[in-house]
mmCIF file of C-alpha atoms and ligand atoms in Angstrom:
data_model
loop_
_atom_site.group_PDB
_atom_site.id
_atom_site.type_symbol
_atom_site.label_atom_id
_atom_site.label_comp_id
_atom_site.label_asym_id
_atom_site.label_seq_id
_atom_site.Cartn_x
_atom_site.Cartn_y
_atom_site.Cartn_z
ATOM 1 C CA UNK A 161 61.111 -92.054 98.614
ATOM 2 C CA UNK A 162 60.329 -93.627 95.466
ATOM 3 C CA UNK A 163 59.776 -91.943 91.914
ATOM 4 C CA UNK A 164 55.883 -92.884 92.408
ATOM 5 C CA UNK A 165 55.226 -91.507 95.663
ATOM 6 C CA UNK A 166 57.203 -88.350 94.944
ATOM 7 C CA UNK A 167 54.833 -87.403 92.264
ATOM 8 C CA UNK A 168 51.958 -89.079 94.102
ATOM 9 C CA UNK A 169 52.731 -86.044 96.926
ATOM 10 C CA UNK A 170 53.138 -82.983 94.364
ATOM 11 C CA UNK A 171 50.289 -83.972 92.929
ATOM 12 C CA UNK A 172 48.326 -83.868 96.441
ATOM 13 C CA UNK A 173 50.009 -80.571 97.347
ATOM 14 C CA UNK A 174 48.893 -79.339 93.878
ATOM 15 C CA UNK A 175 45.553 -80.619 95.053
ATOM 16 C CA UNK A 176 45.147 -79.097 98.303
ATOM 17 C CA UNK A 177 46.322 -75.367 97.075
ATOM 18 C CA UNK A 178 43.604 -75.496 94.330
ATOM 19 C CA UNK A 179 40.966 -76.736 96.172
ATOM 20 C CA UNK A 180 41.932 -73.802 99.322
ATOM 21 C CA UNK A 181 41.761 -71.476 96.070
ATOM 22 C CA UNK A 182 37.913 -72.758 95.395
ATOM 23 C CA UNK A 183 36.678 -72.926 98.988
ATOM 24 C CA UNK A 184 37.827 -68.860 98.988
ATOM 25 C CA UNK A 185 35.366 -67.703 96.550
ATOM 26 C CA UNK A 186 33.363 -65.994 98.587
ATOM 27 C CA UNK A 187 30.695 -63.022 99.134
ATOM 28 C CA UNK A 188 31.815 -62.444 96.021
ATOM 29 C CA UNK A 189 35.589 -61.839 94.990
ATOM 30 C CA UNK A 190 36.324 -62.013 98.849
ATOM 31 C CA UNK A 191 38.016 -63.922 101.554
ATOM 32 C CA UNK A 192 37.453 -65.886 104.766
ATOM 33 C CA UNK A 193 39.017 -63.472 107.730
ATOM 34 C CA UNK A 194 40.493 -64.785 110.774
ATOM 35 C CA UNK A 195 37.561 -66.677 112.368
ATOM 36 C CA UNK A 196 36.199 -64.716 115.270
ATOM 37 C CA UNK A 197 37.630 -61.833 114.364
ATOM 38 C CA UNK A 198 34.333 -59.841 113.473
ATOM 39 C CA UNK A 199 32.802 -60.085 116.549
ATOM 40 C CA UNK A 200 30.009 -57.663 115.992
ATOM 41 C CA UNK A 201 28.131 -59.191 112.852
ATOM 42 C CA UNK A 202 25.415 -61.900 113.656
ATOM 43 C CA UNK A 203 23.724 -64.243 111.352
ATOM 44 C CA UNK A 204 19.762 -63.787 111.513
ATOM 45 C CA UNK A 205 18.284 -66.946 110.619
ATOM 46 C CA UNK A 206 14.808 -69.256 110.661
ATOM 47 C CA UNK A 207 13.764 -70.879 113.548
ATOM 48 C CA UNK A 208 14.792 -74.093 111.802
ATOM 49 C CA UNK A 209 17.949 -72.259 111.454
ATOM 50 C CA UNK A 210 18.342 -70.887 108.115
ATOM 51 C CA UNK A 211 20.532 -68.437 107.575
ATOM 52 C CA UNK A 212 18.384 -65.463 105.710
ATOM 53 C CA UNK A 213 20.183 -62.003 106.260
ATOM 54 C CA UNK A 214 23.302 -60.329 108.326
ATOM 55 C CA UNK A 215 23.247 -57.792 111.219
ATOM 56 C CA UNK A 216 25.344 -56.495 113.778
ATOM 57 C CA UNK A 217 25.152 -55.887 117.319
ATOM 58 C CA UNK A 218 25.317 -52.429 118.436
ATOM 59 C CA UNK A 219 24.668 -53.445 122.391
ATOM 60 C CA UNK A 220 23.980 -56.729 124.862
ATOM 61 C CA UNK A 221 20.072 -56.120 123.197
ATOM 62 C CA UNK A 222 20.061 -54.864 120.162
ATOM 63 C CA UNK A 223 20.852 -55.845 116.505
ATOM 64 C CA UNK A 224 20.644 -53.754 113.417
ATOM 65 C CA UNK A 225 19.696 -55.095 110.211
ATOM 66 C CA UNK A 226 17.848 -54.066 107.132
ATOM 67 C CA UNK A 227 13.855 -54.029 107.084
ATOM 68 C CA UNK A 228 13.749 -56.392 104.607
ATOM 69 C CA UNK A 229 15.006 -58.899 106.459
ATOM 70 C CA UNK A 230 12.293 -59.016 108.686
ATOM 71 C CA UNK A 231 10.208 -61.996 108.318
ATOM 72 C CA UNK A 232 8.690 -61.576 111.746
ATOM 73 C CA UNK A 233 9.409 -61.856 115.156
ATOM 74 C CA UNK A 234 7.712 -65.543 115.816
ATOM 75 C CA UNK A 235 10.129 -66.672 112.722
ATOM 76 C CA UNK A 236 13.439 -65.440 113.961
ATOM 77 C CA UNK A 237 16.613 -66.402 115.728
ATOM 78 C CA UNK A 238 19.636 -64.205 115.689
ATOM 79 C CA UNK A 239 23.303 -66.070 116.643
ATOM 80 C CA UNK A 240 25.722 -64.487 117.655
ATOM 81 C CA UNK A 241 29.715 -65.417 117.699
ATOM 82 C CA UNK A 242 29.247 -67.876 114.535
ATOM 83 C CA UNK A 243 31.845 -68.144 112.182
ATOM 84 C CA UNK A 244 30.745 -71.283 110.162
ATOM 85 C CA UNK A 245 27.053 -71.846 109.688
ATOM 86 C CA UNK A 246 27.797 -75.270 109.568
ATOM 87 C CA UNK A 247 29.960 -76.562 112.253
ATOM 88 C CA UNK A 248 28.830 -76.082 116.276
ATOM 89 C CA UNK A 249 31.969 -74.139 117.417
ATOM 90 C CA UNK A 250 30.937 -73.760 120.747
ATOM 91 C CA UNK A 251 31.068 -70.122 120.179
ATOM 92 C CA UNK A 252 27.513 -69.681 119.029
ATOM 93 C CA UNK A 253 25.275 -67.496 121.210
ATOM 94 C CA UNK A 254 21.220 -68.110 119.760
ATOM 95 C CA UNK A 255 19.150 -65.441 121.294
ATOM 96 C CA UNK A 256 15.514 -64.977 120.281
ATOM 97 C CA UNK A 257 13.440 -61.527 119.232
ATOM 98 C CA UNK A 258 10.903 -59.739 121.251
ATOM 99 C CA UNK A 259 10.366 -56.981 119.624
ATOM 100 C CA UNK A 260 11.099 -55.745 115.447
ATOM 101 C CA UNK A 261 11.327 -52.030 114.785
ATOM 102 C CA UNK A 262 11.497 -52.146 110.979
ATOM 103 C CA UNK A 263 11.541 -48.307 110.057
ATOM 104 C CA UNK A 264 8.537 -47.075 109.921
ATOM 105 C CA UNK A 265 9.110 -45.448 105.853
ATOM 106 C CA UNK A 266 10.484 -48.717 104.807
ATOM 107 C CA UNK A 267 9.136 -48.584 101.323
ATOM 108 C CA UNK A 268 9.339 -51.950 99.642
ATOM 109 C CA UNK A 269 8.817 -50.776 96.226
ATOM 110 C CA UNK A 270 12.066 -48.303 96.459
ATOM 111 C CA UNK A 271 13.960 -50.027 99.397
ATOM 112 C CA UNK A 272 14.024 -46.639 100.971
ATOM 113 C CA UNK A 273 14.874 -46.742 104.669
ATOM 114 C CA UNK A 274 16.153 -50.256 104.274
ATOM 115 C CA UNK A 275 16.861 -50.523 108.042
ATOM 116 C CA UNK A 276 15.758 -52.163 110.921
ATOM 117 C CA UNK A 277 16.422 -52.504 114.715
ATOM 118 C CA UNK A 278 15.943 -56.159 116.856
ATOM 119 C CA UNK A 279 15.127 -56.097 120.495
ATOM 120 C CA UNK A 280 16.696 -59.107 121.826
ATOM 121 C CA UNK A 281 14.948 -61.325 124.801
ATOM 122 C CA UNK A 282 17.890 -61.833 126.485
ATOM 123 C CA UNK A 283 21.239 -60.305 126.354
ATOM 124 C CA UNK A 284 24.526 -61.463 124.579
ATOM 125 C CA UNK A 285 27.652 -62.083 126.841
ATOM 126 C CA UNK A 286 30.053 -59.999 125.440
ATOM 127 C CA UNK A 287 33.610 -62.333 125.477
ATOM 128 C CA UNK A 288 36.000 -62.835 122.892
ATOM 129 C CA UNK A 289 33.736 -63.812 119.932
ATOM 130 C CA UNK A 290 31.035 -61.523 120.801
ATOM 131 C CA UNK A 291 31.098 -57.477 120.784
ATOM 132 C CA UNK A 292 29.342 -54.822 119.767
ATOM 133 C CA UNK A 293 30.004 -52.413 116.879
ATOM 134 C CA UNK A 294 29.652 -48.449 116.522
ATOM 135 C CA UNK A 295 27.373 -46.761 114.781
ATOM 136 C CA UNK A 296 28.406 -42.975 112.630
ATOM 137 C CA UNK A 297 26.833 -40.088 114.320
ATOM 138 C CA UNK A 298 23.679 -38.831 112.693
ATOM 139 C CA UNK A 299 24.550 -36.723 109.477
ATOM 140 C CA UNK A 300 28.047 -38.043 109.529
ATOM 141 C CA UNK A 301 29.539 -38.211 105.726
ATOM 142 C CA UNK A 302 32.216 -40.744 104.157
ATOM 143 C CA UNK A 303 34.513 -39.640 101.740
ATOM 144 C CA UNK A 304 33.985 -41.214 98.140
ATOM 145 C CA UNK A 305 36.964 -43.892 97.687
ATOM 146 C CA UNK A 306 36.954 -44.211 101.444
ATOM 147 C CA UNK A 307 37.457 -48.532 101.416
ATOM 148 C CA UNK A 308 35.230 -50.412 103.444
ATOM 149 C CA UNK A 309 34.598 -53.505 104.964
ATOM 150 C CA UNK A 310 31.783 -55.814 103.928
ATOM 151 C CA UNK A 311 31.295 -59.488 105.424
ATOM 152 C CA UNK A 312 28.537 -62.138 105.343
ATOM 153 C CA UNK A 313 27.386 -65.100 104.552
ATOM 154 C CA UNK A 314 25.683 -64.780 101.522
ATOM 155 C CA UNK A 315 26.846 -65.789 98.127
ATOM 156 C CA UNK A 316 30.009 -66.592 96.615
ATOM 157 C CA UNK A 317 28.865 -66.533 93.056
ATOM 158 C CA UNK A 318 26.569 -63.951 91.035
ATOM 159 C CA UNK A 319 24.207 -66.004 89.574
ATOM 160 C CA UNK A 320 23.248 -67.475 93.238
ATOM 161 C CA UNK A 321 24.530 -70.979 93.870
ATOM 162 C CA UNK A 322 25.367 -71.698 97.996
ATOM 163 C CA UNK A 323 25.416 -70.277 100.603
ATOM 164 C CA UNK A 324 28.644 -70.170 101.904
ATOM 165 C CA UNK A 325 29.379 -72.314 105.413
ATOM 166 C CA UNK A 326 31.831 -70.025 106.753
ATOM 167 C CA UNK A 327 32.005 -65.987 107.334
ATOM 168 C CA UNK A 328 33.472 -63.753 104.473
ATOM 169 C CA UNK A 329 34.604 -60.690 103.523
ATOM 170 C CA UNK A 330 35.669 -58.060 101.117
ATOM 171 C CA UNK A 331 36.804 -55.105 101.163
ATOM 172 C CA UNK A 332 35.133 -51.988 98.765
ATOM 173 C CA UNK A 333 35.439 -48.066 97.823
ATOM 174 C CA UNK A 334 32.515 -45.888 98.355
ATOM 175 C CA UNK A 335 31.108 -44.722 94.956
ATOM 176 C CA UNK A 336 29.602 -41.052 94.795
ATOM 177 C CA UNK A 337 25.849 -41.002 94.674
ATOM 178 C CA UNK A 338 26.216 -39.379 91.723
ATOM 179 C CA UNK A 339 28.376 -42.037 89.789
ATOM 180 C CA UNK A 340 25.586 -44.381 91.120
ATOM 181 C CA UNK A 341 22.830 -42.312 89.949
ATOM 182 C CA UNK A 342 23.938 -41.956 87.034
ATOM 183 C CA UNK A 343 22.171 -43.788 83.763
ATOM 184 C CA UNK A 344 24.567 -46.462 82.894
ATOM 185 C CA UNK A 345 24.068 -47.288 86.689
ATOM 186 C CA UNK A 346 21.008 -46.900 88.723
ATOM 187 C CA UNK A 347 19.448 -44.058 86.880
ATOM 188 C CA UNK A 348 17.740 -41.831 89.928
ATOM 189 C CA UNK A 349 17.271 -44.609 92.368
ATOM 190 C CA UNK A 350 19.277 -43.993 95.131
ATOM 191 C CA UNK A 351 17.938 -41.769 97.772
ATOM 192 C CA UNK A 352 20.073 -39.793 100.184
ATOM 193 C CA UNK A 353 19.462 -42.693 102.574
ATOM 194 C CA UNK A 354 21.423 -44.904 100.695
ATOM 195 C CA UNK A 355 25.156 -45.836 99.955
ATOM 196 C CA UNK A 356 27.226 -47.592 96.800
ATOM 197 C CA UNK A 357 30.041 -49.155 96.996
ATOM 198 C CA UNK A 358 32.232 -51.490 94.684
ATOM 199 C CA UNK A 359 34.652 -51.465 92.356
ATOM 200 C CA UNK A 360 34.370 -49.689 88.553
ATOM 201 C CA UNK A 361 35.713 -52.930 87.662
ATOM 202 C CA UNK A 362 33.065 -55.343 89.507
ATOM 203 C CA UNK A 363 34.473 -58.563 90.709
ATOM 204 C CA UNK A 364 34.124 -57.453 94.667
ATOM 205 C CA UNK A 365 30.853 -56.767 96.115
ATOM 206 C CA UNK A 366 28.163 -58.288 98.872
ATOM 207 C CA UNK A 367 25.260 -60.825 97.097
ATOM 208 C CA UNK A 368 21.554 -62.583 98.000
ATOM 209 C CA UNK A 369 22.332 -63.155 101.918
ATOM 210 C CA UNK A 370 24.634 -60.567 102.954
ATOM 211 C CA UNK A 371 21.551 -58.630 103.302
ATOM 212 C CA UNK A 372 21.639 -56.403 106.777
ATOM 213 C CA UNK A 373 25.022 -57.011 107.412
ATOM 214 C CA UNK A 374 27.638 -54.508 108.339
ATOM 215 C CA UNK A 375 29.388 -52.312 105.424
ATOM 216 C CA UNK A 376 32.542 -50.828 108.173
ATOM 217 C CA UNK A 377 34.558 -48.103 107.296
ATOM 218 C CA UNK A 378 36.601 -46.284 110.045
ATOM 219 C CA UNK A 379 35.393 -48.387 112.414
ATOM 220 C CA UNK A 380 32.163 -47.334 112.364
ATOM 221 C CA UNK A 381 29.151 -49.189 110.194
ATOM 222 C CA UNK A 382 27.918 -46.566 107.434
ATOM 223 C CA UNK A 383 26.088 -49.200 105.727
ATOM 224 C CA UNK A 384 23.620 -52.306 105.953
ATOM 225 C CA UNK A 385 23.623 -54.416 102.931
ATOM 226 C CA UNK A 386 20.350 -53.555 101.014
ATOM 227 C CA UNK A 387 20.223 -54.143 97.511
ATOM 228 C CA UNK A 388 21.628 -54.238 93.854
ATOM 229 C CA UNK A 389 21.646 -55.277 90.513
ATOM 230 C CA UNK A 390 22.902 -59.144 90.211
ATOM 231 C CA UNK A 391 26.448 -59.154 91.907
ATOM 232 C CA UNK A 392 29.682 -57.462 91.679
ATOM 233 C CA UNK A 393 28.642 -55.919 88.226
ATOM 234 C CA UNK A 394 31.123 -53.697 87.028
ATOM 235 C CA UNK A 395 28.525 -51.303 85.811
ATOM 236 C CA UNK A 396 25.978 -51.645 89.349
ATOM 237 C CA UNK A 397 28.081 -51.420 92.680
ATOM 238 C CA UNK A 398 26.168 -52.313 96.196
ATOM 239 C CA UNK A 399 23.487 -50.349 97.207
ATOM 240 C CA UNK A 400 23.663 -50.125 101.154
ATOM 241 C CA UNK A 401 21.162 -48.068 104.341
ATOM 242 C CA UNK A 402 23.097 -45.316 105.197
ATOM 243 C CA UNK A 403 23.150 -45.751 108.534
ATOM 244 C CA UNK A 404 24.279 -41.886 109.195
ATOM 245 C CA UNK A 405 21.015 -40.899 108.335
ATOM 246 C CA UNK A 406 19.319 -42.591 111.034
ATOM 247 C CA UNK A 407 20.922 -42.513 113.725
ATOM 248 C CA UNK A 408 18.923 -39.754 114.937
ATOM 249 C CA UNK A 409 15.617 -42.615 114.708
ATOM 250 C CA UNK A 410 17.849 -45.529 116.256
ATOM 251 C CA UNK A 411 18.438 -43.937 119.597
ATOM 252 C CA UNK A 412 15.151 -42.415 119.788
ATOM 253 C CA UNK A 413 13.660 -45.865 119.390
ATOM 254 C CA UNK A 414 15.816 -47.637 121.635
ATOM 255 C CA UNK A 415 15.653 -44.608 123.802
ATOM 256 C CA UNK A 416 11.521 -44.939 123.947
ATOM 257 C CA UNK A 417 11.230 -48.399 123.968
ATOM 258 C CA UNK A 418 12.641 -48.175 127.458
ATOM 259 C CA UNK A 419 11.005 -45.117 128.659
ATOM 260 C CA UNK A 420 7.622 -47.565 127.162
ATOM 261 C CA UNK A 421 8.670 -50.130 130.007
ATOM 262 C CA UNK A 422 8.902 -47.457 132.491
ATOM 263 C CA UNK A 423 5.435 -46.718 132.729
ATOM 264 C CA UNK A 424 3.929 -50.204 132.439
HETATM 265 N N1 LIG B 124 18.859 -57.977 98.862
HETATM 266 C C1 LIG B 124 19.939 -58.884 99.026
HETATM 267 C C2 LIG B 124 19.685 -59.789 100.232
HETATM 268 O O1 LIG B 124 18.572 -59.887 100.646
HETATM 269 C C3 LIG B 124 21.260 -58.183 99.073
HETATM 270 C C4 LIG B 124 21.659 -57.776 97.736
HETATM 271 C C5 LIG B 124 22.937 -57.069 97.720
HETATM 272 N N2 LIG B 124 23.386 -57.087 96.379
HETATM 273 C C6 LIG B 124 24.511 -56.539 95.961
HETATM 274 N N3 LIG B 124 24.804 -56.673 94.710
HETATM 275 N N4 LIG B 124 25.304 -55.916 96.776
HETATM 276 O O2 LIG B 124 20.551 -60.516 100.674
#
């Protein structure tokens, strides 16, 4: 090999590491996991298939997202077993709504009760890109430092930018409700039916699109992604649903929507 081509191929290899480096800036301060290794999360998306918010199955026809992801049921397609948003994997499962059951105390104004549940039409095969995910019993607490899981595909970047193609994730501590009340941080806003999480440092943290999707910790989702103050703000960690709280409502809905279909 000549002089020329020797440099010609460190230069490339140079190349190729930085640009890996760039393509894994995503959710923000995160990473791309194995693909198809987070079965349970599902990207909700337009009927012209946009991708608008996160959610995660909990069983062959349900999803659970947050409320204010609903942009209703006529509009929405949920896939299941994606991993990028922009390459037909053969994975994908695209199953339409038939019924919303956005929390009936959603509060727009103070994102309290940020969750919501999807009745699918049809059910999901469950294989190996596609499972479900458990759900805290009601009342169930998580330790403050306790690191979690957070994935989506929202953005890489807080001041906006792309959506990212492919599925990523970070991981965070859970940040008292005190700390997050406190006034260099929220200031009073967070209810009891809500969870922080992030770093005192920033850097880490979900963003616009991760919305709904699945904040795990012991194997279990505690959180749905729900709001914030820009992204991965030292100062402002994630603000997510805690799921804990409602998992009393979640089974009776489910529980009643069937009982419903009983007697009709
Ligand atoms: N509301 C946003 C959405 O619709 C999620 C915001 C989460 N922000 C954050 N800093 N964790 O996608």
């Amino acid at each position: 090999m000549d002089l020329s081509s020797l440099v010609l191929c460190v230069l490339f290899e140079v190349l190729a590491v930085n640009c890996q480096e760039e393509a894994q800036e995503r959710i923000v301060g995160g990473y791309a996991p194995v693909p198809h290794s987070i079965k349970y999360i599902v990207s909700i998306q337009t009927t012209q298939r946009q991708h608008l918010c996160g959610g995660s199955l909990i069983n062959k026809y349900w999803v659970i997202t947050a409320a204010h992801c609903n942009i209703g049921v006529n509009k929405m397609m949920i896939v299941a077993g994606d991993y990028s948003l922009t390459i037909y994997e053969g994975t994908e499962q695209e199953i339409l709504p038939q019924l919303l059951f956005p929390h009936p105390e959603y509060n727009p104004t103070t994102t309290n009760n940020d969750i919501m549940l999807v009745k699918l039409r049809a059910p999901v095969y469950l294989n190996s890109y596609v499972s479900i995910a458990l759900l805290p019993r009601q009342g169930a607490s998580i330790a403050v430092g306790r690191l979690c899981r957070v994935s989506g595909w929202g953005y890489t970047s807080p001041n906006g930018g792309q959506i990212p193609s492919t599925l990523r994730t970070v991981m965070l501590p859970i940040v008292s409700t005190q700390q997050c009340n406190s006034s260099g941080s929220f200031g009073g806003s967070i209810t009891e039916n809500m969870l922080c999480a992030g770093f005192s440092t920033g850097g880490k943290d979900a963003c616009q699109g991760d919305s709904g999707g699945p904040l795990v910790c012991e194997g279990r989702v505690y959180g749905l992604v729900s709001w914030g103050r820009g992204c991965a703000d030292a100062q402002f960690p994630g603000v997510y649903t805690a799921v804990s709280k409602f998992r009393r409502w979640i089974d009776n809905t489910i529980f009643s929507y069937y009982s419903r279909c009983k007697n009709d």
